[in-house]
mmCIF file of C-alpha atoms and ligand atoms in Angstrom:
data_model
loop_
_atom_site.group_PDB
_atom_site.id
_atom_site.type_symbol
_atom_site.label_atom_id
_atom_site.label_comp_id
_atom_site.label_asym_id
_atom_site.label_seq_id
_atom_site.Cartn_x
_atom_site.Cartn_y
_atom_site.Cartn_z
ATOM 1 C CA UNK A 1 0.004 -0.019 0.025
ATOM 2 C CA UNK A 2 1.154 3.459 -0.861
ATOM 3 C CA UNK A 3 1.070 6.255 1.725
ATOM 4 C CA UNK A 4 0.388 9.826 0.606
ATOM 5 C CA UNK A 5 3.164 12.302 0.851
ATOM 6 C CA UNK A 6 1.581 14.092 3.911
ATOM 7 C CA UNK A 7 1.117 10.715 5.768
ATOM 8 C CA UNK A 8 4.695 9.666 4.971
ATOM 9 C CA UNK A 9 6.012 13.059 6.216
ATOM 10 C CA UNK A 10 4.067 12.755 9.473
ATOM 11 C CA UNK A 11 5.784 9.507 9.990
ATOM 12 C CA UNK A 12 9.212 10.855 9.029
ATOM 13 C CA UNK A 13 8.627 13.605 11.506
ATOM 14 C CA UNK A 14 7.915 11.221 14.376
ATOM 15 C CA UNK A 15 11.324 9.729 13.699
ATOM 16 C CA UNK A 16 13.106 13.073 13.760
ATOM 17 C CA UNK A 17 13.526 13.659 10.014
ATOM 18 C CA UNK A 18 13.223 17.331 9.338
ATOM 19 C CA UNK A 19 10.310 18.165 7.050
ATOM 20 C CA UNK A 20 9.069 21.624 5.947
ATOM 21 C CA UNK A 21 6.450 23.301 7.980
ATOM 22 C CA UNK A 22 3.001 22.876 6.420
ATOM 23 C CA UNK A 23 -0.608 21.884 6.668
ATOM 24 C CA UNK A 24 -3.063 19.859 4.638
ATOM 25 C CA UNK A 25 -6.326 20.936 3.195
ATOM 26 C CA UNK A 26 -9.061 18.580 1.545
ATOM 27 C CA UNK A 27 -11.524 19.345 -1.153
ATOM 28 C CA UNK A 28 -14.357 19.406 1.456
ATOM 29 C CA UNK A 29 -12.565 22.140 3.441
ATOM 30 C CA UNK A 30 -12.561 24.423 0.414
ATOM 31 C CA UNK A 31 -14.883 26.906 2.023
ATOM 32 C CA UNK A 32 -12.229 27.590 4.660
ATOM 33 C CA UNK A 33 -9.905 28.767 1.911
ATOM 34 C CA UNK A 34 -10.478 32.384 2.639
ATOM 35 C CA UNK A 35 -9.124 32.014 6.104
ATOM 36 C CA UNK A 36 -5.840 30.785 5.123
ATOM 37 C CA UNK A 37 -3.258 33.341 5.561
ATOM 38 C CA UNK A 38 0.382 32.987 4.801
ATOM 39 C CA UNK A 39 3.305 35.190 5.576
ATOM 40 C CA UNK A 40 5.889 33.630 3.337
ATOM 41 C CA UNK A 41 6.174 31.851 -0.033
ATOM 42 C CA UNK A 42 4.726 28.401 -0.160
ATOM 43 C CA UNK A 43 4.655 25.254 -2.195
ATOM 44 C CA UNK A 44 1.199 23.851 -3.104
ATOM 45 C CA UNK A 45 1.361 20.121 -3.643
ATOM 46 C CA UNK A 46 -1.331 17.803 -4.989
ATOM 47 C CA UNK A 47 -1.666 14.712 -2.862
ATOM 48 C CA UNK A 48 -1.819 12.078 -5.645
ATOM 49 C CA UNK A 49 -0.034 8.830 -5.785
ATOM 50 C CA UNK A 50 1.743 9.258 -9.135
ATOM 51 C CA UNK A 51 5.441 9.843 -9.762
ATOM 52 C CA UNK A 52 6.531 12.943 -11.521
ATOM 53 C CA UNK A 53 3.825 15.281 -10.082
ATOM 54 C CA UNK A 54 6.005 18.393 -10.671
ATOM 55 C CA UNK A 55 6.330 17.718 -14.364
ATOM 56 C CA UNK A 56 2.728 16.836 -14.571
ATOM 57 C CA UNK A 57 1.585 20.311 -13.038
ATOM 58 C CA UNK A 58 0.935 19.022 -9.526
ATOM 59 C CA UNK A 59 3.421 21.104 -7.723
ATOM 60 C CA UNK A 60 2.670 24.823 -7.668
ATOM 61 C CA UNK A 61 4.130 28.032 -5.908
ATOM 62 C CA UNK A 62 2.357 30.893 -4.236
ATOM 63 C CA UNK A 63 3.806 34.111 -2.848
ATOM 64 C CA UNK A 64 0.758 35.503 -1.213
ATOM 65 C CA UNK A 65 -2.845 34.826 -0.028
ATOM 66 C CA UNK A 66 -4.490 35.531 -3.415
ATOM 67 C CA UNK A 67 -2.176 33.323 -5.304
ATOM 68 C CA UNK A 68 -2.470 30.629 -2.821
ATOM 69 C CA UNK A 69 -6.259 30.519 -3.251
ATOM 70 C CA UNK A 70 -5.799 30.497 -7.040
ATOM 71 C CA UNK A 71 -3.318 27.625 -6.912
ATOM 72 C CA UNK A 72 -5.333 25.501 -4.475
ATOM 73 C CA UNK A 73 -8.388 25.894 -6.632
ATOM 74 C CA UNK A 74 -6.403 25.075 -9.718
ATOM 75 C CA UNK A 75 -5.178 21.871 -8.285
ATOM 76 C CA UNK A 76 -8.542 20.776 -7.051
ATOM 77 C CA UNK A 77 -10.133 21.425 -10.514
ATOM 78 C CA UNK A 78 -7.703 19.225 -12.391
ATOM 79 C CA UNK A 79 -6.425 15.614 -12.637
ATOM 80 C CA UNK A 80 -2.800 14.760 -12.301
ATOM 81 C CA UNK A 81 -1.966 11.920 -14.652
ATOM 82 C CA UNK A 82 -5.528 10.791 -14.342
ATOM 83 C CA UNK A 83 -5.895 11.093 -10.677
ATOM 84 C CA UNK A 84 -8.277 13.461 -9.136
ATOM 85 C CA UNK A 85 -6.838 15.712 -6.374
ATOM 86 C CA UNK A 86 -8.681 15.155 -3.023
ATOM 87 C CA UNK A 87 -6.066 16.791 -0.772
ATOM 88 C CA UNK A 88 -3.439 19.567 -1.172
ATOM 89 C CA UNK A 89 -0.411 19.958 1.016
ATOM 90 C CA UNK A 90 0.771 23.548 1.563
ATOM 91 C CA UNK A 91 4.326 23.895 2.828
ATOM 92 C CA UNK A 92 6.847 26.737 3.374
ATOM 93 C CA UNK A 93 8.958 27.190 0.215
ATOM 94 C CA UNK A 94 12.437 25.965 1.031
ATOM 95 C CA UNK A 95 15.388 28.037 -0.321
ATOM 96 C CA UNK A 96 16.939 25.066 -2.098
ATOM 97 C CA UNK A 97 20.723 25.030 -2.660
ATOM 98 C CA UNK A 98 21.061 21.273 -3.605
ATOM 99 C CA UNK A 99 18.730 18.429 -4.160
ATOM 100 C CA UNK A 100 19.900 14.840 -3.374
ATOM 101 C CA UNK A 101 18.197 11.415 -3.755
ATOM 102 C CA UNK A 102 17.857 9.068 -0.925
ATOM 103 C CA UNK A 103 15.893 5.820 -1.315
ATOM 104 C CA UNK A 104 15.604 2.470 0.448
ATOM 105 C CA UNK A 105 14.036 -0.529 -1.340
ATOM 106 C CA UNK A 106 13.930 -4.242 -1.014
ATOM 107 C CA UNK A 107 16.457 -5.678 -3.366
ATOM 108 C CA UNK A 108 14.748 -9.052 -4.262
ATOM 109 C CA UNK A 109 17.782 -10.348 -6.121
ATOM 110 C CA UNK A 110 19.998 -9.770 -3.165
ATOM 111 C CA UNK A 111 17.375 -10.624 -0.654
ATOM 112 C CA UNK A 112 17.935 -7.671 1.491
ATOM 113 C CA UNK A 113 17.281 -3.899 1.621
ATOM 114 C CA UNK A 114 19.415 -1.628 -0.401
ATOM 115 C CA UNK A 115 20.019 2.042 0.392
ATOM 116 C CA UNK A 116 20.576 4.342 -2.628
ATOM 117 C CA UNK A 117 21.974 7.733 -2.552
ATOM 118 C CA UNK A 118 22.807 10.244 -5.359
ATOM 119 C CA UNK A 119 23.923 13.726 -5.555
ATOM 120 C CA UNK A 120 21.693 14.027 -8.696
ATOM 121 C CA UNK A 121 18.480 14.363 -6.883
ATOM 122 C CA UNK A 122 15.132 16.129 -7.595
ATOM 123 C CA UNK A 123 14.959 14.467 -11.049
ATOM 124 C CA UNK A 124 13.645 11.182 -12.165
ATOM 125 C CA UNK A 125 16.104 8.746 -10.561
ATOM 126 C CA UNK A 126 15.555 6.194 -13.315
ATOM 127 C CA UNK A 127 17.008 8.602 -15.794
ATOM 128 C CA UNK A 128 20.161 9.109 -13.617
ATOM 129 C CA UNK A 129 20.328 5.238 -13.324
ATOM 130 C CA UNK A 130 20.334 5.023 -17.176
ATOM 131 C CA UNK A 131 22.553 7.948 -18.053
ATOM 132 C CA UNK A 132 24.996 8.280 -15.046
ATOM 133 C CA UNK A 133 24.757 5.021 -13.026
ATOM 134 C CA UNK A 134 27.981 5.906 -11.342
ATOM 135 C CA UNK A 135 26.278 8.758 -9.729
ATOM 136 C CA UNK A 136 24.194 6.360 -7.568
ATOM 137 C CA UNK A 137 25.722 4.800 -4.546
ATOM 138 C CA UNK A 138 24.042 1.506 -3.613
ATOM 139 C CA UNK A 139 24.573 -0.195 -0.289
ATOM 140 C CA UNK A 140 22.990 -3.455 0.890
ATOM 141 C CA UNK A 141 22.013 -3.808 4.382
ATOM 142 C CA UNK A 142 22.373 -7.209 6.383
ATOM 143 C CA UNK A 143 18.881 -7.111 7.877
ATOM 144 C CA UNK A 144 19.877 -9.051 10.917
ATOM 145 C CA UNK A 145 22.504 -6.517 11.905
ATOM 146 C CA UNK A 146 21.971 -2.968 12.896
ATOM 147 C CA UNK A 147 22.494 -0.287 10.282
ATOM 148 C CA UNK A 148 24.801 2.190 12.154
ATOM 149 C CA UNK A 149 25.453 5.776 11.630
ATOM 150 C CA UNK A 150 29.048 5.212 10.530
ATOM 151 C CA UNK A 151 27.682 3.054 7.580
ATOM 152 C CA UNK A 152 25.612 5.979 6.598
ATOM 153 C CA UNK A 153 28.649 8.237 6.705
ATOM 154 C CA UNK A 154 30.634 5.822 4.589
ATOM 155 C CA UNK A 155 27.859 5.775 1.893
ATOM 156 C CA UNK A 156 27.875 9.633 1.695
ATOM 157 C CA UNK A 157 31.597 9.744 1.618
ATOM 158 C CA UNK A 158 31.468 7.508 -1.511
ATOM 159 C CA UNK A 159 28.697 9.584 -2.917
ATOM 160 C CA UNK A 160 31.053 12.573 -2.702
ATOM 161 C CA UNK A 161 28.958 15.070 -0.762
ATOM 162 C CA UNK A 162 30.805 17.950 1.124
ATOM 163 C CA UNK A 163 32.105 16.699 4.490
ATOM 164 C CA UNK A 164 30.247 19.414 6.509
ATOM 165 C CA UNK A 165 26.901 17.936 5.105
ATOM 166 C CA UNK A 166 27.742 14.258 5.915
ATOM 167 C CA UNK A 167 26.690 14.382 9.627
ATOM 168 C CA UNK A 168 23.202 15.903 8.973
ATOM 169 C CA UNK A 169 22.488 13.884 5.887
ATOM 170 C CA UNK A 170 23.725 10.569 7.531
ATOM 171 C CA UNK A 171 21.375 11.325 10.393
ATOM 172 C CA UNK A 172 18.443 11.402 7.975
ATOM 173 C CA UNK A 173 19.609 8.256 6.296
ATOM 174 C CA UNK A 174 19.981 6.453 9.577
ATOM 175 C CA UNK A 175 16.501 7.577 10.656
ATOM 176 C CA UNK A 176 14.915 6.708 7.241
ATOM 177 C CA UNK A 177 16.265 3.094 7.578
ATOM 178 C CA UNK A 178 14.561 2.957 11.063
ATOM 179 C CA UNK A 179 11.245 4.120 9.435
ATOM 180 C CA UNK A 180 11.769 1.541 6.622
ATOM 181 C CA UNK A 181 12.416 -1.337 8.994
ATOM 182 C CA UNK A 182 9.792 -0.440 11.771
ATOM 183 C CA UNK A 183 7.021 0.238 9.249
ATOM 184 C CA UNK A 184 7.708 -2.856 7.208
ATOM 185 C CA UNK A 185 8.241 -0.752 4.225
ATOM 186 C CA UNK A 186 9.063 -1.978 0.686
ATOM 187 C CA UNK A 187 10.024 1.569 -0.440
ATOM 188 C CA UNK A 188 11.034 4.596 1.381
ATOM 189 C CA UNK A 189 12.145 7.524 -0.612
ATOM 190 C CA UNK A 190 13.160 11.232 -0.214
ATOM 191 C CA UNK A 191 13.511 12.913 -3.536
ATOM 192 C CA UNK A 192 14.610 15.626 -3.248
ATOM 193 C CA UNK A 193 16.553 15.591 0.024
ATOM 194 C CA UNK A 194 17.167 19.229 0.086
ATOM 195 C CA UNK A 195 20.210 21.244 1.509
ATOM 196 C CA UNK A 196 18.947 24.796 1.953
ATOM 197 C CA UNK A 197 21.020 28.069 1.453
ATOM 198 C CA UNK A 198 21.394 28.219 5.115
ATOM 199 C CA UNK A 199 22.923 24.592 5.268
ATOM 200 C CA UNK A 200 19.947 22.811 6.718
ATOM 201 C CA UNK A 201 18.623 19.436 5.572
ATOM 202 C CA UNK A 202 14.929 18.641 4.817
ATOM 203 C CA UNK A 203 12.828 15.889 3.285
ATOM 204 C CA UNK A 204 11.133 18.034 0.596
ATOM 205 C CA UNK A 205 9.210 15.042 -0.707
ATOM 206 C CA UNK A 206 8.322 11.716 0.822
ATOM 207 C CA UNK A 207 7.391 8.253 -0.524
ATOM 208 C CA UNK A 208 6.524 5.454 1.791
ATOM 209 C CA UNK A 209 5.130 2.172 0.482
ATOM 210 C CA UNK A 210 4.316 -0.453 3.053
ATOM 211 C CA UNK A 211 4.244 -4.280 2.755
ATOM 212 C CA UNK A 212 0.645 -5.538 2.334
ATOM 213 C CA UNK A 213 1.611 -8.779 3.922
ATOM 214 C CA UNK A 214 2.632 -6.981 7.275
ATOM 215 C CA UNK A 215 -0.827 -5.689 7.804
ATOM 216 C CA UNK A 216 -1.194 -7.813 10.940
ATOM 217 C CA UNK A 217 1.823 -6.191 12.574
ATOM 218 C CA UNK A 218 0.567 -2.623 12.197
ATOM 219 C CA UNK A 219 -2.468 -0.431 12.322
ATOM 220 C CA UNK A 220 -2.382 0.591 8.624
ATOM 221 C CA UNK A 221 -6.076 1.395 8.769
ATOM 222 C CA UNK A 222 -5.436 5.052 9.645
ATOM 223 C CA UNK A 223 -3.947 5.533 6.187
ATOM 224 C CA UNK A 224 -6.027 6.949 3.251
ATOM 225 C CA UNK A 225 -5.524 4.172 0.826
ATOM 226 C CA UNK A 226 -6.391 1.419 3.342
ATOM 227 C CA UNK A 227 -9.237 -0.852 1.933
ATOM 228 C CA UNK A 228 -9.330 1.127 -1.375
ATOM 229 C CA UNK A 229 -7.409 -1.303 -3.332
ATOM 230 C CA UNK A 230 -9.682 -3.266 -5.519
ATOM 231 C CA UNK A 231 -9.928 -6.917 -4.570
ATOM 232 C CA UNK A 232 -9.552 -9.111 -7.669
ATOM 233 C CA UNK A 233 -10.885 -12.458 -8.030
ATOM 234 C CA UNK A 234 -8.018 -13.495 -10.150
ATOM 235 C CA UNK A 235 -4.158 -12.991 -10.259
ATOM 236 C CA UNK A 236 -3.235 -9.922 -12.248
ATOM 237 C CA UNK A 237 0.151 -8.417 -12.954
ATOM 238 C CA UNK A 238 0.427 -5.540 -15.241
ATOM 239 C CA UNK A 239 3.451 -5.548 -17.591
ATOM 240 C CA UNK A 240 4.833 -3.050 -20.126
ATOM 241 C CA UNK A 241 3.726 -4.584 -23.405
ATOM 242 C CA UNK A 242 0.572 -4.312 -25.446
ATOM 243 C CA UNK A 243 -0.878 -7.942 -25.604
ATOM 244 C CA UNK A 244 -3.194 -8.973 -22.917
ATOM 245 C CA UNK A 245 -2.463 -12.522 -21.693
ATOM 246 C CA UNK A 246 -5.109 -14.530 -20.048
ATOM 247 C CA UNK A 247 -4.792 -18.280 -19.049
ATOM 248 C CA UNK A 248 -6.177 -20.645 -16.447
ATOM 249 C CA UNK A 249 -3.450 -21.709 -14.024
ATOM 250 C CA UNK A 250 -0.154 -19.948 -13.473
ATOM 251 C CA UNK A 251 1.808 -22.267 -15.453
ATOM 252 C CA UNK A 252 -0.335 -22.064 -18.515
ATOM 253 C CA UNK A 253 -0.503 -18.306 -18.284
ATOM 254 C CA UNK A 254 3.372 -18.212 -18.032
ATOM 255 C CA UNK A 255 3.606 -20.389 -21.024
ATOM 256 C CA UNK A 256 1.128 -18.154 -22.892
ATOM 257 C CA UNK A 257 3.354 -15.168 -22.162
ATOM 258 C CA UNK A 258 6.439 -17.057 -23.578
ATOM 259 C CA UNK A 259 4.577 -18.008 -26.751
ATOM 260 C CA UNK A 260 3.430 -14.490 -27.256
ATOM 261 C CA UNK A 261 7.109 -13.347 -26.915
ATOM 262 C CA UNK A 262 8.144 -16.170 -29.289
ATOM 263 C CA UNK A 263 5.961 -14.653 -32.080
ATOM 264 C CA UNK A 264 7.264 -11.227 -31.473
ATOM 265 C CA UNK A 265 4.771 -9.761 -29.030
ATOM 266 C CA UNK A 266 5.110 -8.204 -25.748
ATOM 267 C CA UNK A 267 2.648 -9.084 -22.816
ATOM 268 C CA UNK A 268 0.635 -6.235 -21.328
ATOM 269 C CA UNK A 269 -0.166 -8.441 -18.364
ATOM 270 C CA UNK A 270 -0.139 -11.790 -16.649
ATOM 271 C CA UNK A 271 -3.772 -12.716 -15.812
ATOM 272 C CA UNK A 272 -4.548 -16.049 -14.287
ATOM 273 C CA UNK A 273 -8.346 -16.672 -13.867
ATOM 274 C CA UNK A 274 -7.671 -19.708 -11.618
ATOM 275 C CA UNK A 275 -9.491 -22.917 -11.728
ATOM 276 C CA UNK A 276 -13.192 -23.273 -12.278
ATOM 277 C CA UNK A 277 -13.736 -19.585 -13.223
ATOM 278 C CA UNK A 278 -17.356 -18.629 -13.987
ATOM 279 C CA UNK A 279 -18.415 -16.501 -17.059
ATOM 280 C CA UNK A 280 -18.764 -13.626 -14.632
ATOM 281 C CA UNK A 281 -15.021 -13.883 -13.542
ATOM 282 C CA UNK A 282 -13.895 -14.206 -17.196
ATOM 283 C CA UNK A 283 -15.852 -10.933 -17.968
ATOM 284 C CA UNK A 284 -14.208 -9.256 -14.981
ATOM 285 C CA UNK A 285 -10.848 -10.415 -16.018
ATOM 286 C CA UNK A 286 -11.253 -9.280 -19.668
ATOM 287 C CA UNK A 287 -12.505 -6.001 -18.488
ATOM 288 C CA UNK A 288 -9.463 -5.544 -16.336
ATOM 289 C CA UNK A 289 -7.103 -6.293 -19.215
ATOM 290 C CA UNK A 290 -8.850 -3.893 -21.518
ATOM 291 C CA UNK A 291 -8.861 -1.047 -18.958
ATOM 292 C CA UNK A 292 -5.205 -0.716 -20.005
ATOM 293 C CA UNK A 293 -5.235 1.628 -22.885
ATOM 294 C CA UNK A 294 -2.041 0.212 -24.362
ATOM 295 C CA UNK A 295 -3.660 -3.149 -25.016
ATOM 296 C CA UNK A 296 -4.168 -3.900 -28.730
ATOM 297 C CA UNK A 297 -4.594 -7.554 -28.652
ATOM 298 C CA UNK A 298 -5.684 -10.278 -26.116
ATOM 299 C CA UNK A 299 -4.507 -13.932 -26.041
ATOM 300 C CA UNK A 300 -6.885 -16.251 -24.179
ATOM 301 C CA UNK A 301 -5.476 -19.613 -23.388
ATOM 302 C CA UNK A 302 -7.741 -22.090 -21.666
ATOM 303 C CA UNK A 303 -7.150 -25.664 -20.889
ATOM 304 C CA UNK A 304 -10.497 -26.862 -19.436
ATOM 305 C CA UNK A 305 -10.214 -29.104 -16.337
ATOM 306 C CA UNK A 306 -12.258 -27.828 -13.370
ATOM 307 C CA UNK A 307 -12.594 -24.731 -15.653
ATOM 308 C CA UNK A 308 -15.498 -25.215 -18.190
ATOM 309 C CA UNK A 309 -14.918 -24.074 -21.728
ATOM 310 C CA UNK A 310 -18.546 -23.047 -22.232
ATOM 311 C CA UNK A 311 -18.527 -20.780 -19.136
ATOM 312 C CA UNK A 312 -15.343 -19.103 -20.476
ATOM 313 C CA UNK A 313 -16.859 -18.684 -23.852
ATOM 314 C CA UNK A 314 -19.929 -17.078 -22.489
ATOM 315 C CA UNK A 315 -17.678 -14.417 -20.650
ATOM 316 C CA UNK A 316 -15.658 -13.939 -23.763
ATOM 317 C CA UNK A 317 -18.561 -13.396 -26.102
ATOM 318 C CA UNK A 318 -20.158 -10.548 -23.954
ATOM 319 C CA UNK A 319 -16.975 -8.582 -23.640
ATOM 320 C CA UNK A 320 -15.801 -9.014 -27.135
ATOM 321 C CA UNK A 321 -18.996 -7.375 -28.446
ATOM 322 C CA UNK A 322 -18.031 -4.196 -26.647
ATOM 323 C CA UNK A 323 -14.610 -4.058 -28.070
ATOM 324 C CA UNK A 324 -14.702 -4.425 -31.835
ATOM 325 C CA UNK A 325 -11.276 -2.733 -32.225
ATOM 326 C CA UNK A 326 -9.300 -5.090 -30.126
ATOM 327 C CA UNK A 327 -7.862 -8.182 -31.734
ATOM 328 C CA UNK A 328 -8.477 -11.475 -29.936
ATOM 329 C CA UNK A 329 -7.138 -14.971 -30.187
ATOM 330 C CA UNK A 330 -8.712 -17.752 -28.241
ATOM 331 C CA UNK A 331 -7.250 -21.135 -27.685
ATOM 332 C CA UNK A 332 -9.537 -23.494 -25.924
ATOM 333 C CA UNK A 333 -9.774 -27.098 -25.195
ATOM 334 C CA UNK A 334 -10.786 -29.629 -22.461
ATOM 335 C CA UNK A 335 -13.886 -29.748 -20.321
ATOM 336 C CA UNK A 336 -17.101 -28.928 -22.341
ATOM 337 C CA UNK A 337 -14.968 -27.907 -25.324
ATOM 338 C CA UNK A 338 -17.798 -28.630 -27.782
ATOM 339 C CA UNK A 339 -20.326 -26.458 -25.938
ATOM 340 C CA UNK A 340 -17.679 -23.725 -25.588
ATOM 341 C CA UNK A 341 -16.850 -23.748 -29.337
ATOM 342 C CA UNK A 342 -20.501 -23.733 -30.254
ATOM 343 C CA UNK A 343 -20.967 -20.582 -28.332
ATOM 344 C CA UNK A 344 -17.821 -18.937 -29.887
ATOM 345 C CA UNK A 345 -18.921 -20.057 -33.486
ATOM 346 C CA UNK A 346 -22.378 -18.767 -33.074
ATOM 347 C CA UNK A 347 -20.884 -15.265 -32.320
ATOM 348 C CA UNK A 348 -18.305 -15.499 -35.118
ATOM 349 C CA UNK A 349 -15.337 -15.724 -32.741
ATOM 350 C CA UNK A 350 -12.427 -17.803 -34.166
ATOM 351 C CA UNK A 351 -10.758 -20.253 -31.886
ATOM 352 C CA UNK A 352 -7.727 -22.714 -32.031
ATOM 353 C CA UNK A 353 -6.852 -25.822 -30.241
ATOM 354 C CA UNK A 354 -3.220 -25.271 -30.691
ATOM 355 C CA UNK A 355 -1.623 -22.315 -28.673
ATOM 356 C CA UNK A 356 1.065 -21.835 -31.192
ATOM 357 C CA UNK A 357 -1.426 -21.459 -33.951
ATOM 358 C CA UNK A 358 -3.608 -18.959 -31.824
ATOM 359 C CA UNK A 359 -0.446 -16.852 -30.891
ATOM 360 C CA UNK A 360 0.793 -16.846 -34.491
ATOM 361 C CA UNK A 361 -2.599 -15.729 -35.895
ATOM 362 C CA UNK A 362 -2.992 -13.001 -33.337
ATOM 363 C CA UNK A 363 0.376 -11.561 -33.978
ATOM 364 C CA UNK A 364 -0.224 -11.801 -37.725
ATOM 365 C CA UNK A 365 -3.481 -10.012 -37.274
ATOM 366 C CA UNK A 366 -1.706 -7.125 -35.413
ATOM 367 C CA UNK A 367 1.166 -6.758 -37.769
HETATM 368 P P1 LIG B 1 7.409 15.120 -7.464
HETATM 369 O O1 LIG B 1 7.399 15.812 -8.788
HETATM 370 O O2 LIG B 1 6.221 14.388 -7.269
HETATM 371 O O3 LIG B 1 8.600 14.300 -7.168
HETATM 372 O O4 LIG B 1 7.201 16.397 -6.391
HETATM 373 P P2 LIG B 1 8.549 16.987 -5.470
HETATM 374 O O5 LIG B 1 7.820 17.188 -4.077
HETATM 375 O O6 LIG B 1 9.723 16.120 -5.429
HETATM 376 O O7 LIG B 1 8.715 18.342 -6.150
HETATM 377 C C1 LIG B 1 9.240 18.453 -7.450
HETATM 378 C C2 LIG B 1 10.276 19.602 -7.525
HETATM 379 O O8 LIG B 1 9.663 20.822 -7.072
HETATM 380 C C3 LIG B 1 11.469 19.442 -6.613
HETATM 381 O O9 LIG B 1 12.513 18.644 -7.128
HETATM 382 C C4 LIG B 1 11.944 20.950 -6.413
HETATM 383 O O10 LIG B 1 12.709 21.226 -7.596
HETATM 384 C C5 LIG B 1 10.570 21.660 -6.522
HETATM 385 N N1 LIG B 1 10.211 22.021 -5.204
HETATM 386 C C6 LIG B 1 9.476 21.259 -4.307
HETATM 387 N N2 LIG B 1 9.409 21.806 -3.074
HETATM 388 C C7 LIG B 1 10.143 23.012 -3.178
HETATM 389 C C8 LIG B 1 10.434 24.045 -2.216
HETATM 390 O O11 LIG B 1 10.082 24.016 -1.107
HETATM 391 N N3 LIG B 1 11.306 25.031 -2.746
HETATM 392 C C9 LIG B 1 11.710 25.034 -3.952
HETATM 393 N N4 LIG B 1 12.483 26.067 -4.436
HETATM 394 N N5 LIG B 1 11.380 24.120 -4.851
HETATM 395 C C10 LIG B 1 10.622 23.104 -4.481
HETATM 396 MN MN1 LIG B 2 9.929 14.039 -5.759
#
């Protein structure tokens, strides 16, 4: 689950990480906007869970009360990368001298947390990783041991920050790891970690994603996104490609992704409807796949066992009618195959019994 910036900052503050002074205002409180006075320049920040808010127009500045009202209204009236703005964070505008990057993630390959630090902060860190990977210092933490301040200082020395900044930045790094560990986070990030003109350090932005599997150890229910995440009745993982892949059973779905790749395609998702899916679940699964605007084609691979081909066919037929522009390929065999085929045939939907054939035809259709 992702926490909002203001929620993450509240936690950072509890751990002693310096954050800019500020307050939050929600859409319902808009009537109070006239009472808000400020006596110094502020940053007005849309509380949406998307990366690159600044570039997308979600970070605005105001120097006086009038401007502040304007900017708050502006943010409430627009969407940032498709997300509506429900809350806005108003903070003192920091006199920024330098922007650093500090992040802690679970590195699954190394099976341990990794701290990353870069003097090239503020910007998209993926870009830095691509263009100047040497500008990112990565340090793996042995989770059973303590992460001590001297290790933080070591990382910063290697990152090449001025020595007088090392103690204050190391302190933030040490505290951020404490947050990461105690909150069961999967990602904790401060970008930018700011050094001001007067030499102070601040977390100007905050990202904190907590591990859904650690719910039982915490009271996550106080956070905004709690319970908001849609509960799917199937396994769905979104990927970068443009071919939706649906199968029954994880193995078959993975094999389906492989075969799509084999014929030059790129999967847009992994979707396993599981065993014994009803027409209703098939419909929901197809809808989910087609929500992704990148999807140009869908590959459906069903090997009927407990799953009945006729149920699957019923679901497919209903959704296909609504999406005449998307290309489909259906491979279906097994339980109630005849009944299933009949339903597809009656609706003019081609199907295959060989998955190679289905994948080849789909890719030819899309070429
Ligand atoms: P993001 O785009 O969602 O990552 O939003 P950030 O909170 O990181 O803000 C984006 C950028 O806005 C930062 O990298 C800064 O350059 C700028 N910014 C944010 N807060 C301040 C501030 O207090 N003072 C100044 N001068 N710039 C700020
Ligand atoms: Mn940021």
